[in-house]
mmCIF file of C-alpha atoms in Angstrom:
data_model
loop_
_atom_site.group_PDB
_atom_site.id
_atom_site.type_symbol
_atom_site.label_atom_id
_atom_site.label_comp_id
_atom_site.label_asym_id
_atom_site.label_seq_id
_atom_site.Cartn_x
_atom_site.Cartn_y
_atom_site.Cartn_z
ATOM 1 C CA MET A 116 21.297 -8.395 -8.686
ATOM 2 C CA ARG A 117 18.357 -9.998 -6.577
ATOM 3 C CA ASN A 118 17.033 -13.428 -7.082
ATOM 4 C CA GLY A 119 14.328 -14.474 -9.635
ATOM 5 C CA LYS A 120 14.324 -13.062 -13.035
ATOM 6 C CA VAL A 121 15.538 -9.857 -14.301
ATOM 7 C CA SER A 122 13.461 -7.031 -14.510
ATOM 8 C CA GLU A 123 12.342 -5.318 -17.732
ATOM 9 C CA SER A 124 14.390 -2.292 -17.157
ATOM 10 C CA VAL A 125 17.600 -4.605 -16.667
ATOM 11 C CA LEU A 126 16.518 -6.795 -19.653
ATOM 12 C CA MET A 127 15.970 -4.109 -21.599
ATOM 13 C CA ARG A 128 18.984 -1.725 -20.964
ATOM 14 C CA SER A 129 21.588 -4.915 -20.196
ATOM 15 C CA VAL A 130 20.709 -7.371 -22.526
ATOM 16 C CA LEU A 131 18.139 -6.725 -25.134
ATOM 17 C CA LYS A 132 19.983 -3.342 -26.294
ATOM 18 C CA ARG A 133 23.244 -5.439 -26.746
ATOM 19 C CA ILE A 134 21.301 -7.786 -29.492
ATOM 20 C CA LYS A 135 22.133 -6.268 -32.914
ATOM 21 C CA THR A 136 23.067 -8.847 -35.358
ATOM 22 C CA LYS A 137 19.756 -9.713 -37.353
ATOM 23 C CA LYS A 138 19.011 -12.766 -39.539
ATOM 24 C CA GLU A 139 16.424 -12.741 -42.262
ATOM 25 C CA GLU A 140 15.398 -16.318 -41.360
ATOM 26 C CA ILE A 141 14.560 -15.396 -37.756
ATOM 27 C CA VAL A 142 10.996 -14.023 -38.039
ATOM 28 C CA CYS A 143 10.625 -13.096 -34.481
ATOM 29 C CA GLY A 144 13.626 -13.393 -31.595
ATOM 30 C CA ALA A 145 14.251 -12.005 -28.849
ATOM 31 C CA GLY A 146 12.363 -9.177 -26.821
ATOM 32 C CA ILE A 147 9.875 -8.420 -24.133
ATOM 33 C CA GLY A 148 7.417 -10.976 -23.417
ATOM 34 C CA THR A 149 8.451 -12.989 -26.371
ATOM 35 C CA ASP A 150 8.981 -16.609 -25.111
ATOM 36 C CA CYS A 151 9.669 -18.223 -28.773
ATOM 37 C CA ALA A 152 11.906 -17.580 -31.287
ATOM 38 C CA ILE A 153 10.223 -18.126 -34.630
ATOM 39 C CA LEU A 154 12.099 -19.253 -37.669
ATOM 40 C CA SER A 155 11.500 -19.467 -41.442
ATOM 41 C CA PHE A 156 13.344 -21.904 -43.817
ATOM 42 C CA PRO A 157 12.619 -22.785 -47.656
ATOM 43 C CA GLU A 158 11.612 -26.122 -48.499
ATOM 44 C CA GLY A 159 14.302 -28.588 -48.685
ATOM 45 C CA GLU A 160 16.225 -27.615 -45.817
ATOM 46 C CA GLU A 161 16.585 -28.957 -42.573
ATOM 47 C CA LEU A 162 16.956 -27.390 -39.089
ATOM 48 C CA VAL A 163 19.809 -28.620 -37.015
ATOM 49 C CA ILE A 164 20.083 -27.788 -33.431
ATOM 50 C CA SER A 165 22.517 -28.031 -30.489
ATOM 51 C CA THR A 166 22.619 -27.527 -27.212
ATOM 52 C CA ASN A 167 25.408 -26.688 -24.354
ATOM 53 C CA PRO A 168 25.518 -25.626 -21.065
ATOM 54 C CA ILE A 169 28.687 -23.837 -19.499
ATOM 55 C CA SER A 170 30.088 -22.532 -16.246
ATOM 56 C CA ALA A 171 33.274 -20.155 -16.553
ATOM 57 C CA PRO A 172 34.161 -16.993 -15.257
ATOM 58 C CA MET A 173 31.449 -14.179 -16.314
ATOM 59 C CA GLU A 174 34.223 -12.059 -18.505
ATOM 60 C CA ASP A 175 34.607 -15.015 -20.784
ATOM 61 C CA ILE A 176 31.590 -17.347 -20.577
ATOM 62 C CA SER A 177 29.773 -16.207 -23.680
ATOM 63 C CA VAL A 178 33.160 -16.785 -25.856
ATOM 64 C CA TYR A 179 33.502 -20.292 -24.865
ATOM 65 C CA GLY A 180 29.292 -21.121 -24.727
ATOM 66 C CA ILE A 181 28.938 -19.513 -28.447
ATOM 67 C CA HIS A 182 31.422 -21.219 -29.971
ATOM 68 C CA LYS A 183 30.851 -24.615 -28.552
ATOM 69 C CA SER A 184 27.204 -24.582 -29.829
ATOM 70 C CA VAL A 185 28.059 -23.157 -33.108
ATOM 71 C CA ASN A 186 31.114 -25.400 -33.781
ATOM 72 C CA ASN A 187 28.566 -28.321 -33.099
ATOM 73 C CA ILE A 188 26.356 -27.004 -35.866
ATOM 74 C CA ALA A 189 29.236 -26.527 -38.506
ATOM 75 C CA ALA A 190 30.379 -29.762 -37.841
ATOM 76 C CA ALA A 191 26.923 -31.329 -38.499
ATOM 77 C CA LYS A 192 27.810 -29.705 -42.310
ATOM 78 C CA ALA A 193 25.118 -26.961 -41.479
ATOM 79 C CA GLU A 194 25.231 -23.178 -41.530
ATOM 80 C CA PRO A 195 24.916 -21.784 -38.230
ATOM 81 C CA ILE A 196 21.633 -19.080 -37.943
ATOM 82 C CA GLY A 197 21.829 -18.093 -34.681
ATOM 83 C CA VAL A 198 21.673 -19.067 -30.473
ATOM 84 C CA MET A 199 19.397 -18.752 -27.834
ATOM 85 C CA LEU A 200 21.145 -18.296 -24.196
ATOM 86 C CA SER A 201 19.902 -19.062 -20.980
ATOM 87 C CA CYS A 202 21.514 -17.701 -18.214
ATOM 88 C CA MET A 203 21.776 -18.316 -14.664
ATOM 89 C CA LEU A 204 23.657 -15.920 -12.284
ATOM 90 C CA PRO A 205 24.800 -15.748 -8.675
ATOM 91 C CA GLU A 206 23.473 -13.208 -6.247
ATOM 92 C CA ALA A 207 27.062 -11.465 -6.050
ATOM 93 C CA CYS A 208 26.790 -10.976 -10.100
ATOM 94 C CA GLU A 209 26.047 -7.235 -10.751
ATOM 95 C CA GLU A 210 24.611 -5.648 -13.509
ATOM 96 C CA LYS A 211 27.416 -4.242 -15.112
ATOM 97 C CA GLU A 212 28.804 -7.874 -15.599
ATOM 98 C CA LEU A 213 25.416 -8.636 -17.080
ATOM 99 C CA GLN A 214 26.113 -6.123 -19.584
ATOM 100 C CA MET A 215 29.652 -7.313 -20.260
ATOM 101 C CA MET A 216 28.840 -10.815 -20.917
ATOM 102 C CA MET A 217 26.182 -9.639 -23.281
ATOM 103 C CA GLU A 218 28.466 -7.278 -25.308
ATOM 104 C CA GLN A 219 30.994 -9.903 -25.484
ATOM 105 C CA ALA A 220 28.156 -12.354 -26.875
ATOM 106 C CA GLN A 221 27.084 -10.105 -29.219
ATOM 107 C CA GLU A 222 30.866 -9.453 -30.356
ATOM 108 C CA VAL A 223 31.159 -13.226 -30.896
ATOM 109 C CA CYS A 224 27.813 -13.517 -32.754
ATOM 110 C CA GLN A 225 28.686 -10.444 -34.963
ATOM 111 C CA SER A 226 31.993 -11.946 -35.871
ATOM 112 C CA LEU A 227 30.344 -15.239 -36.957
ATOM 113 C CA GLN A 228 27.052 -13.615 -38.652
ATOM 114 C CA ILE A 229 24.298 -14.910 -36.378
ATOM 115 C CA GLN A 230 21.619 -13.215 -34.058
ATOM 116 C CA ILE A 231 20.865 -13.989 -30.540
ATOM 117 C CA MET A 232 17.377 -15.183 -30.802
ATOM 118 C CA GLY A 233 16.531 -14.685 -27.449
ATOM 119 C CA GLY A 234 16.697 -16.565 -23.934
ATOM 120 C CA HIS A 235 16.165 -16.252 -20.035
ATOM 121 C CA THR A 236 18.351 -14.489 -17.440
ATOM 122 C CA GLU A 237 17.645 -15.320 -13.671
ATOM 123 C CA VAL A 238 19.743 -14.628 -10.710
ATOM 124 C CA THR A 239 19.507 -17.872 -8.559
ATOM 125 C CA THR A 240 21.020 -18.949 -5.237
ATOM 126 C CA ALA A 241 21.064 -22.688 -7.002
ATOM 127 C CA VAL A 242 24.426 -21.230 -8.624
ATOM 128 C CA ARG A 243 27.953 -20.010 -7.077
ATOM 129 C CA GLU A 244 28.933 -19.065 -10.513
ATOM 130 C CA PRO A 245 27.641 -18.034 -13.854
ATOM 131 C CA VAL A 246 25.837 -21.012 -15.990
ATOM 132 C CA VAL A 247 24.848 -20.438 -19.510
ATOM 133 C CA THR A 248 22.819 -22.838 -21.533
ATOM 134 C CA VAL A 249 23.598 -21.898 -25.250
ATOM 135 C CA THR A 250 21.274 -23.496 -27.723
ATOM 136 C CA GLY A 251 22.741 -23.277 -31.129
ATOM 137 C CA ILE A 252 20.223 -23.280 -34.441
ATOM 138 C CA GLY A 253 21.641 -24.147 -37.951
ATOM 139 C CA ARG A 254 20.371 -25.221 -41.616
ATOM 140 C CA ARG A 255 21.428 -27.867 -43.997
ATOM 141 C CA SER A 256 19.961 -28.964 -47.469
ATOM 142 C CA SER A 257 17.568 -32.113 -46.531
ATOM 143 C CA GLY A 258 18.700 -35.311 -47.621
ATOM 144 C CA GLN A 259 22.309 -34.591 -46.460
ATOM 145 C CA GLN A 260 24.187 -37.949 -45.587
ATOM 146 C CA THR A 261 25.183 -38.107 -41.892
ATOM 147 C CA ASP A 262 28.392 -38.783 -40.794
ATOM 148 C CA SER A 263 27.927 -42.287 -39.227
ATOM 149 C CA ARG A 264 27.273 -42.982 -42.742
ATOM 150 C CA ALA A 265 29.785 -40.632 -44.884
ATOM 151 C CA VAL A 266 32.870 -42.170 -42.697
ATOM 152 C CA LYS A 267 34.351 -45.549 -43.982
ATOM 153 C CA PRO A 268 37.494 -47.544 -43.744
ATOM 154 C CA GLY A 269 40.348 -46.221 -45.842
ATOM 155 C CA GLN A 270 39.695 -42.748 -45.106
ATOM 156 C CA ASP A 271 42.532 -40.133 -44.359
ATOM 157 C CA VAL A 272 41.939 -38.541 -40.689
ATOM 158 C CA VAL A 273 42.803 -34.748 -41.010
ATOM 159 C CA VAL A 274 43.050 -32.368 -37.886
ATOM 160 C CA SER A 275 42.795 -28.649 -37.951
ATOM 161 C CA LYS A 276 44.616 -26.042 -36.227
ATOM 162 C CA TRP A 277 45.732 -27.547 -32.713
ATOM 163 C CA ILE A 278 44.538 -29.408 -30.260
ATOM 164 C CA GLY A 279 44.175 -28.246 -26.854
ATOM 165 C CA LEU A 280 43.427 -24.656 -27.425
ATOM 166 C CA GLU A 281 40.318 -24.189 -25.266
ATOM 167 C CA GLY A 282 41.811 -25.489 -22.444
ATOM 168 C CA THR A 283 44.999 -23.883 -22.799
ATOM 169 C CA VAL A 284 43.117 -20.265 -22.591
ATOM 170 C CA ARG A 285 41.063 -21.327 -19.889
ATOM 171 C CA ILE A 286 43.770 -22.588 -17.808
ATOM 172 C CA ALA A 287 46.037 -19.718 -18.965
ATOM 173 C CA ARG A 288 43.334 -17.183 -18.034
ATOM 174 C CA GLU A 289 41.990 -18.536 -14.354
ATOM 175 C CA ASN A 290 45.915 -19.163 -13.488
ATOM 176 C CA ARG A 291 48.067 -16.632 -14.993
ATOM 177 C CA GLU A 292 50.199 -15.536 -11.663
ATOM 178 C CA LYS A 293 50.774 -19.181 -11.105
ATOM 179 C CA LEU A 294 52.234 -19.883 -14.770
ATOM 180 C CA LEU A 295 54.461 -16.921 -14.645
ATOM 181 C CA THR A 296 56.203 -17.921 -11.886
ATOM 182 C CA ARG A 297 57.930 -20.759 -14.277
ATOM 183 C CA TYR A 298 57.273 -19.231 -17.949
ATOM 184 C CA PRO A 299 57.873 -15.576 -19.418
ATOM 185 C CA VAL A 300 54.830 -13.121 -19.623
ATOM 186 C CA ARG A 301 55.027 -12.877 -23.244
ATOM 187 C CA MET A 302 54.419 -16.943 -23.619
ATOM 188 C CA ILE A 303 51.253 -16.746 -21.112
ATOM 189 C CA ASP A 304 49.914 -13.767 -22.726
ATOM 190 C CA GLU A 305 50.026 -15.524 -26.160
ATOM 191 C CA ALA A 306 48.323 -18.830 -24.329
ATOM 192 C CA MET A 307 45.538 -16.429 -23.192
ATOM 193 C CA GLU A 308 44.797 -15.156 -26.715
ATOM 194 C CA PHE A 309 44.017 -18.711 -28.124
ATOM 195 C CA ASP A 310 40.240 -17.646 -28.128
ATOM 196 C CA ARG A 311 40.788 -16.290 -31.283
ATOM 197 C CA PHE A 312 41.163 -19.759 -32.951
ATOM 198 C CA LEU A 313 37.762 -21.137 -31.261
ATOM 199 C CA SER A 314 35.734 -21.024 -34.220
ATOM 200 C CA VAL A 315 35.837 -23.991 -36.891
ATOM 201 C CA VAL A 316 33.114 -22.564 -38.750
ATOM 202 C CA PRO A 317 35.756 -21.764 -41.517
ATOM 203 C CA GLU A 318 37.173 -24.927 -41.977
ATOM 204 C CA ALA A 319 33.881 -26.688 -42.031
ATOM 205 C CA ALA A 320 32.700 -24.468 -44.574
ATOM 206 C CA THR A 321 35.836 -25.125 -46.671
ATOM 207 C CA ALA A 322 35.891 -28.745 -46.045
ATOM 208 C CA LEU A 323 32.417 -29.172 -47.209
ATOM 209 C CA LYS A 324 33.529 -27.755 -50.348
ATOM 210 C CA SER A 325 36.647 -29.669 -50.505
ATOM 211 C CA GLY A 326 35.759 -33.340 -50.528
ATOM 212 C CA VAL A 327 35.226 -34.003 -46.637
ATOM 213 C CA CYS A 328 33.449 -37.061 -45.707
ATOM 214 C CA GLY A 329 32.914 -36.842 -41.968
ATOM 215 C CA MET A 330 33.631 -33.836 -39.419
ATOM 216 C CA HIS A 331 33.739 -33.914 -35.431
ATOM 217 C CA ASP A 332 34.634 -30.722 -33.441
ATOM 218 C CA VAL A 333 36.863 -31.602 -30.980
ATOM 219 C CA SER A 334 35.812 -30.477 -27.515
ATOM 220 C CA GLN A 335 35.690 -32.217 -24.167
ATOM 221 C CA GLY A 336 37.827 -34.937 -23.740
ATOM 222 C CA GLY A 337 40.463 -33.625 -26.149
ATOM 223 C CA ILE A 338 41.374 -35.535 -29.141
ATOM 224 C CA PHE A 339 41.613 -38.864 -27.720
ATOM 225 C CA ALA A 340 37.861 -38.562 -27.006
ATOM 226 C CA ALA A 341 36.933 -37.020 -30.246
ATOM 227 C CA LEU A 342 38.801 -39.882 -32.488
ATOM 228 C CA TRP A 343 37.139 -42.570 -30.080
ATOM 229 C CA GLU A 344 33.427 -40.893 -30.930
ATOM 230 C CA LEU A 345 33.941 -40.712 -34.315
ATOM 231 C CA ALA A 346 34.947 -43.993 -34.706
ATOM 232 C CA GLN A 347 32.430 -45.410 -32.456
ATOM 233 C CA ARG A 348 29.477 -43.634 -34.258
ATOM 234 C CA ALA A 349 30.938 -44.770 -37.285
ATOM 235 C CA GLY A 350 31.764 -47.975 -36.693
ATOM 236 C CA VAL A 351 35.268 -48.219 -37.577
ATOM 237 C CA GLY A 352 38.829 -48.734 -36.528
ATOM 238 C CA LEU A 353 41.740 -45.744 -36.455
ATOM 239 C CA GLU A 354 45.222 -46.115 -36.872
ATOM 240 C CA ILE A 355 46.595 -42.843 -35.604
ATOM 241 C CA ASP A 356 50.365 -41.591 -35.456
ATOM 242 C CA LEU A 357 50.264 -39.720 -32.185
ATOM 243 C CA LYS A 358 53.393 -37.726 -32.788
ATOM 244 C CA LYS A 359 51.420 -36.001 -35.966
ATOM 245 C CA LEU A 360 48.369 -34.958 -33.648
ATOM 246 C CA PRO A 361 49.417 -30.876 -33.807
ATOM 247 C CA VAL A 362 49.787 -29.232 -30.506
ATOM 248 C CA ARG A 363 51.000 -25.714 -29.750
ATOM 249 C CA GLN A 364 54.061 -25.328 -27.347
ATOM 250 C CA GLU A 365 52.377 -23.255 -25.207
ATOM 251 C CA THR A 366 49.706 -26.213 -24.463
ATOM 252 C CA ILE A 367 52.452 -28.511 -23.639
ATOM 253 C CA GLU A 368 54.497 -26.245 -21.187
ATOM 254 C CA VAL A 369 50.739 -25.223 -19.453
ATOM 255 C CA CYS A 370 50.002 -28.938 -19.239
ATOM 256 C CA GLU A 371 53.170 -29.945 -17.976
ATOM 257 C CA PHE A 372 53.168 -27.383 -15.023
ATOM 258 C CA PHE A 373 49.819 -28.655 -13.634
ATOM 259 C CA ASP A 374 50.720 -32.417 -14.426
ATOM 260 C CA LEU A 375 47.774 -32.576 -17.345
ATOM 261 C CA ASN A 376 47.419 -35.047 -20.430
ATOM 262 C CA PRO A 377 47.437 -32.615 -23.517
ATOM 263 C CA TYR A 378 45.178 -34.925 -25.741
ATOM 264 C CA GLU A 379 42.550 -35.321 -23.115
ATOM 265 C CA LEU A 380 42.125 -31.485 -22.897
ATOM 266 C CA LEU A 381 39.236 -29.530 -24.070
ATOM 267 C CA SER A 382 40.020 -28.988 -27.681
ATOM 268 C CA GLY A 383 37.495 -26.514 -28.743
ATOM 269 C CA GLY A 384 38.735 -24.880 -31.843
ATOM 270 C CA SER A 385 40.240 -27.836 -33.284
ATOM 271 C CA LEU A 386 38.079 -29.776 -36.249
ATOM 272 C CA LEU A 387 38.296 -33.962 -36.822
ATOM 273 C CA MET A 388 37.776 -34.390 -40.123
ATOM 274 C CA THR A 389 37.785 -37.993 -42.652
ATOM 275 C CA ALA A 390 38.378 -37.312 -46.514
ATOM 276 C CA GLN A 391 39.208 -40.305 -49.406
ATOM 277 C CA ASP A 392 41.984 -37.478 -50.385
ATOM 278 C CA GLY A 393 43.091 -35.689 -47.258
ATOM 279 C CA THR A 394 46.174 -34.320 -49.076
ATOM 280 C CA GLY A 395 43.666 -32.477 -51.359
ATOM 281 C CA LEU A 396 41.492 -31.365 -48.284
ATOM 282 C CA VAL A 397 44.650 -30.371 -45.960
ATOM 283 C CA ALA A 398 45.957 -28.267 -49.346
ATOM 284 C CA ALA A 399 42.389 -26.729 -49.674
ATOM 285 C CA LEU A 400 42.155 -25.452 -45.901
ATOM 286 C CA GLU A 401 45.888 -24.102 -46.020
ATOM 287 C CA ARG A 402 45.092 -22.027 -49.025
ATOM 288 C CA GLU A 403 42.700 -20.666 -46.723
ATOM 289 C CA GLY A 404 44.899 -19.838 -43.912
ATOM 290 C CA ILE A 405 43.959 -23.035 -41.938
ATOM 291 C CA PRO A 406 46.660 -24.946 -40.711
ATOM 292 C CA ALA A 407 45.635 -28.920 -40.794
ATOM 293 C CA VAL A 408 47.584 -32.032 -40.848
ATOM 294 C CA ILE A 409 46.899 -36.165 -41.302
ATOM 295 C CA VAL A 410 47.093 -38.334 -38.546
ATOM 296 C CA GLY A 411 46.261 -41.267 -39.510
ATOM 297 C CA LYS A 412 43.287 -43.116 -41.178
ATOM 298 C CA THR A 413 40.096 -45.149 -40.639
ATOM 299 C CA THR A 414 40.462 -48.715 -40.759
ATOM 300 C CA GLY A 415 37.893 -51.796 -40.847
ATOM 301 C CA GLY A 416 36.958 -53.455 -37.714
ATOM 302 C CA ASN A 417 36.902 -51.869 -34.457
ATOM 303 C CA ASP A 418 40.871 -51.406 -33.211
ATOM 304 C CA ARG A 419 41.466 -47.711 -32.544
ATOM 305 C CA VAL A 420 45.442 -47.737 -32.532
ATOM 306 C CA LEU A 421 47.911 -44.811 -31.616
ATOM 307 C CA PHE A 422 51.339 -45.655 -32.601
ATOM 308 C CA ASN A 423 54.055 -43.508 -30.796
ATOM 309 C CA GLU A 424 57.102 -44.582 -32.991
ATOM 310 C CA GLU A 425 57.467 -48.557 -31.964
ATOM 311 C CA GLU A 426 55.121 -48.103 -29.203
ATOM 312 C CA LYS A 427 51.675 -49.452 -29.847
ATOM 313 C CA ARG A 428 48.571 -48.817 -27.807
ATOM 314 C CA PHE A 429 44.556 -48.599 -28.278
ATOM 315 C CA LEU A 430 42.530 -45.533 -27.607
ATOM 316 C CA GLU A 431 40.044 -46.284 -24.576
ATOM 317 C CA PRO A 432 36.798 -44.670 -23.879
ATOM 318 C CA PRO A 433 36.555 -40.809 -23.038
ATOM 319 C CA LYS A 434 37.583 -39.901 -19.608
ATOM 320 C CA ALA A 435 36.744 -36.536 -17.715
ATOM 321 C CA ASP A 436 38.283 -33.456 -19.344
ATOM 322 C CA ALA A 437 41.739 -32.485 -18.138
ATOM 323 C CA PHE A 438 40.636 -29.070 -17.460
ATOM 324 C CA TYR A 439 37.740 -30.515 -15.052
ATOM 325 C CA GLN A 440 40.878 -32.869 -13.478
ATOM 326 C CA LEU A 441 42.362 -29.483 -12.500
ATOM 327 C CA LYS A 442 39.279 -27.654 -11.273
ATOM 328 C CA GLU A 443 38.624 -30.408 -9.049
ATOM 329 C CA LYS A 444 42.498 -30.632 -7.384
ATOM 330 C CA THR A 445 42.065 -26.827 -7.319
ATOM 331 C CA GLU A 446 39.045 -26.926 -5.131
ATOM 332 C CA ARG A 447 40.169 -29.681 -3.148
ATOM 333 C CA ILE A 448 43.430 -27.604 -2.347
ATOM 334 C CA GLY A 449 41.817 -24.325 -1.903
#
């Protein structure tokens, strides 16, 4: 496609016609000449906003970007309403790829029952691969206690599903042929389907009704980064049993192949929670078909400790995500 803002005809047939899910809270959404989305909420509700840029192959970019922003909203104890998409595309991008991206975005939004509210689509020489910035919008009741105040010493620390899900699916899809030189097709195909686990909206909704105190969606930097950020924001310590952190065998194998740390790998799809009664929270999640496990406790002081049987070490501030370390290695070699 040509440089600059996409034409009105392309915008109509490849973007706007693919936006179908509607929400009553959105008074004015995406349209020709519409530069703002307008929302209306009842008195006593707050607006919650999260924005995230993402760079990924065109065929998957909507899945990762939308889930990331919506997970942020859900972890903030809010109900996701919609997203805005700002798409910067390279010159080599074809209109059929834009159509595919928007169809995928609509599919994800429909599954989450949210609306694409608007955004911008432009072709530019400034990018070599697609870059999409997703702004998520949600609402919650006014006066809710923020997580930094709700998280206290003595609470159970709970993790939903498995760590490393997002990193595993992205690595498997982008490196399928390399991985097949060591692992069976069935294992790699399963890893490539981990995107079905990327939303934490269901567990966040269940947790809100089941005594959760704090929530933090696990994302860049993996579970180690999420644990550090939760503790740092709340001003608490941690005692975490490394062996209890839930991880799929596919993630372990993929990380071993590329010499990556699974605990520092993109982990969209996993929700980190604290609760006074972690056992009750885990039971509530499992009744909804969501795996979860208690991995440790919050403590007084500032020590964030990881136990691995007799070994004891301290969490460190977040590092660069293992997924991006792999991309840097690949680019240097290639």
